[in-house]
Amino acid sequence: MSKSEVAQIRPKSIGTSIPRREDPGLLTGRARYIADIVLPDMLHVAILRSPVAHGRIRHIDTAAAQAMPGVELIWTGQDSHARCPGIASTLEQKGFVATVQPLLAHDEICFVGEGIAVVVAHSRAQAEDALERIEADIEELPVVTDAVAAIDADDLANAAVPANMVYHSNRVTDPVEDAFANAALSVQGCFHTPRVNAAPMETRGFVARHEWTSGTLTCWSATQMPSFIKTMTAIFLQFPEHNLEVITPAVGGGFGQKAHLHPEELLTCLLSIELGRPVSWIEDRQENLFRAPQAKQQINDMALAVDDQGRFLALRDRVITDSGAYNSLPWTPLVEGHAGILVVTDPYKIAALSAQSLSVTTNKCPIGAYRGVGFTAPTLAREVLIDRAARKLGLSPFEIRRRNVIRQEDLPYQTRAGMTIREGTFLETVDRLEAMVGYEDFRKRQQEALKEGRLLGLGISIFSEVSGIGTRALNFLDYPLTSHDTATVRVEPTGKVTVTTGIVSSGQGHPTTLAQIAADAFGVPVEDVTILAGSTHHAVGFGTVASRSAVFGAGTIGRAAEMVRGRMRAVAARLLQAAPDDIEMSGGMIHVRDDPGRTMPFAAVAGAAYFAEATHPDDFDPALEATAAFDPSDIVLANGGHAVIVEIDMETCMARVEKMYAVEDCGRMINPMIVEGQIRGGMAQGVGMILLEELVHDERGQLITSTFQDYLLPTSLDIPDIEISHLETPSSLVPGGIKGMGESAMISTPAAVAGAVNDALACLGAAIEQFPASPQRIFEALSKAGVIERANNSTV
Ligand code: MCN
Ligand code: SMO
């Protein structure tokens, strides 16, 4: 049977907002996070991090540190390099430059915060005290901090990357000159999205325990990708994979930052192997700001050609991604830089596209994934330009979108980048959002506010989300990778259902939603299902990334359950004297279709399979257990939209979000409460990225926003009411009609917030293209438009 086969699941628990079964543990503090893992004889790691952005290590003196109390071991990069050359980002993609990220720098240092030595001591405090006694003699090298300048710079940020260019792609290069030359209108902008930190509440962490007696290496990791870490550890450390286990405890948020193999993880493994004792590395917040993968820094120089009716003719985009010093694995700069240009036209009919993307190396922390990875920045540029075109043509922002979105009658629609869009409720989303916002009333309110010297703005964004990313989607996005998951489903003798899965949760609620899926696969109550997750001894999974878990959960559990159901149907058919094809399961019972009298409990049939051979058909295989893989047969595309209203205070130039709206179409929702939680959390992150958050580096590559006093995260005070509305277009590619949605809000809310700020500024003829829209930048935008001066003059 094909791995893309869509097993039948009849929604019953699916679609209901049952409470999350993991919450009692999380809310009472009983759940165990990585820092709660305490093992006998455990030692603690602290890492010395480079104070310079680019340099060459001349000498590191560890003698004084070695003599400090509690110190067991100190390694420099020479020691780790002798055991593992580093994390190589090899990828079979023409023109892609692989980097090798050392576990500790042993020669060239490429960014502030890169590890250069490690202390293992009896306590973290002792390890940190010893760090202060290490003397590092570093020769400083020229620093490359600006991605645009890096393209033509003589200096290299990383000696391994010629011309500072990790990857350059231009898959779709339609000739668009004529379209722009003849267009009634063309709008253009150069949009800067900030370098940000996903800032999970829990920082990264890793505990390794090597036991020389058994040869086993057990790892606990706060990760989104345990199977990936296991295999990569086996490869990079040449450690026998069957002796490796990666356990995922409770994870306090990942948002993409924990979707990587980190140098510290391999280092911790090596230290435990060396010392024969458990070793724990728990990142502190400052380390997290300096060294955890950063994200999203792009420049999109985009232009849109529009006819006099507001119809889009052509789109041009040139993307520069500031990738930092190395490629993170597996989501290399390829992900942030290149996926977006292949989906940038998605919700709209645009006949011509010309897009190129450059990923550039700089002396900054490597970027990694962060919710909406790759899609956020180009979506922002596109949507802000659409608003700009609407303003120039005197159209409402809803109307211009209505004239361009892909409609039901256009489906299936082939985009210029080559994606076949089979379904989607783009027009319905525009209409729904317009009604929610109350557009006419808003414009009146905006005019009245302006008379009182208050600036209101409305921003809108329409998006599509490539969700449930499997092999087809990866290949479309130019990643030469294969991805499938497996799940094992077992019906126990008493009719309870046990599912083992490779999917781990970092807060998404999988223990609950996967149980809802399995319950409906067998027609049993959800309380009768248990989900075993969190050990690589369980089934195989690529990881909780790319909004794939709902899709892969339904696909794998659906197929495995179908195999088990087949066996149960065979027994039941015999017991109920019917044909197996006429046997149905629902409400915890097994019955003959259209014959309600012929029925027996699900548990009784399970019991018969285990304990009553006399009930078995000939050649019956009584294993009520099956493992199945799943990989969707094509891209599972979700869609929706966001609208945001902001107010800018003319005195302080601060923007504040007044109201936010979301429309989401993720097919059938498994658990609407969880879906809405995903939306709200993602929208808060979107507000943070566009109004508050920015990792700022000076020209020497020093991070100057190194605490939460400088790196501003949104709090509940910054997030207003969020009104959510659902459309449900079931997917035919996934059991239950499910599509993923975990990243939607971070794909599109930033665009809506950016659009809202611009709409407010446009009242005074100003515009902003650099984000976050800090008071400083808003002040500058108003000054540039001559508004601030005019205001000052009028008060004089
Ligand atoms: N869901 C549902 N019905 C659907 C689709 C999804 O009920 N039709 C539920 C799912 O069962 C799951 C949640 O919504 O509980 C998100 O599902 P999905 O879209 O499949 O995304 P994943 O579970 O694969 O989660 C990954 C996604 C990503 S890529 C990032 S980044 C992100 C996000 O999830 N990181 C998060 N949301 C997060 N939420 C929390 N709390 N913490 C993170 O680190
Ligand atoms: S950025 Mo999410 O982990 O794909």
Coordinates of N, CA, C and O in Angstrom, one line a residue, residues 4 42 48 51 97 139 176 209 229 253 308 412 457 504 511 601 605 697 713-714 776 781:
S4 N 1.2 7.2 0.8 CA 0.3 8.4 0.7 C -1.1 8.1 0.8 O -2.0 9.0 0.7
M42 N 25.9 13.5 38.2 CA 25.8 14.4 37.0 C 26.8 15.6 37.1 O 26.8 16.2 38.2
L48 N 32.7 28.9 27.3 CA 33.3 30.2 27.1 C 33.0 30.6 25.7 O 33.2 29.8 24.7
P51 N 34.3 36.8 22.6 CA 34.0 38.2 22.7 C 34.1 38.9 21.4 O 33.7 40.1 21.3
V97 N 26.9 26.2 -0.9 CA 28.2 26.1 -0.2 C 28.0 25.5 1.2 O 27.3 26.2 2.1
E139 N 43.6 36.9 17.7 CA 43.9 37.9 16.7 C 42.7 38.3 16.0 O 41.9 37.5 15.4
V176 N 9.9 40.5 -17.2 CA 8.8 41.3 -16.6 C 8.9 42.8 -17.0 O 8.1 43.6 -16.7
R209 N 24.1 10.9 28.8 CA 24.7 9.9 29.8 C 25.2 8.7 29.0 O 24.5 7.9 28.4
I229 N 18.2 14.3 15.5 CA 19.3 14.4 16.4 C 20.0 13.0 16.6 O 21.2 12.9 16.6
G253 N 8.4 25.4 24.5 CA 8.4 26.2 23.3 C 9.7 26.0 22.5 O 10.8 25.8 23.0
D308 N -5.0 49.5 -14.7 CA -5.8 50.5 -14.1 C -7.0 50.0 -13.4 O -7.7 50.8 -12.7
P412 N -8.2 23.8 -10.5 CA -6.9 23.9 -10.0 C -6.1 25.0 -10.7 O -6.3 25.2 -11.9
G457 N -4.6 53.1 11.6 CA -4.3 52.5 10.4 C -4.8 51.0 10.4 O -4.9 50.4 11.4
V504 N 6.8 14.8 18.7 CA 7.0 15.4 20.0 C 6.4 16.8 20.1 O 6.4 17.5 19.1
P511 N -0.4 15.3 22.4 CA -1.0 14.2 23.2 C -2.5 14.2 23.1 O -3.1 13.1 23.1
P601 N -19.4 -5.2 21.7 CA -18.4 -4.2 22.2 C -17.1 -4.4 21.4 O -16.6 -5.5 21.2
V605 N -14.3 -7.9 20.8 CA -13.6 -8.4 19.6 C -12.1 -8.4 19.9 O -11.4 -9.3 19.5
H697 N 23.1 44.5 16.0 CA 24.6 44.3 16.1 C 25.2 45.6 15.7 O 24.8 46.3 14.8
L713 N 10.2 42.0 24.0 CA 9.2 41.0 23.7 C 7.8 41.6 24.0 O 7.7 42.4 25.0
P714 N 6.8 41.2 23.2 CA 5.5 41.7 23.6 C 5.0 41.0 24.9 O 5.3 39.9 25.1
Q776 N 11.5 55.4 17.1 CA 12.5 56.1 16.4 C 12.3 56.1 14.9 O 12.3 57.1 14.2
A781 N 10.2 58.5 9.8 CA 9.3 58.4 8.6 C 8.5 59.7 8.6 O 8.3 60.3 7.5

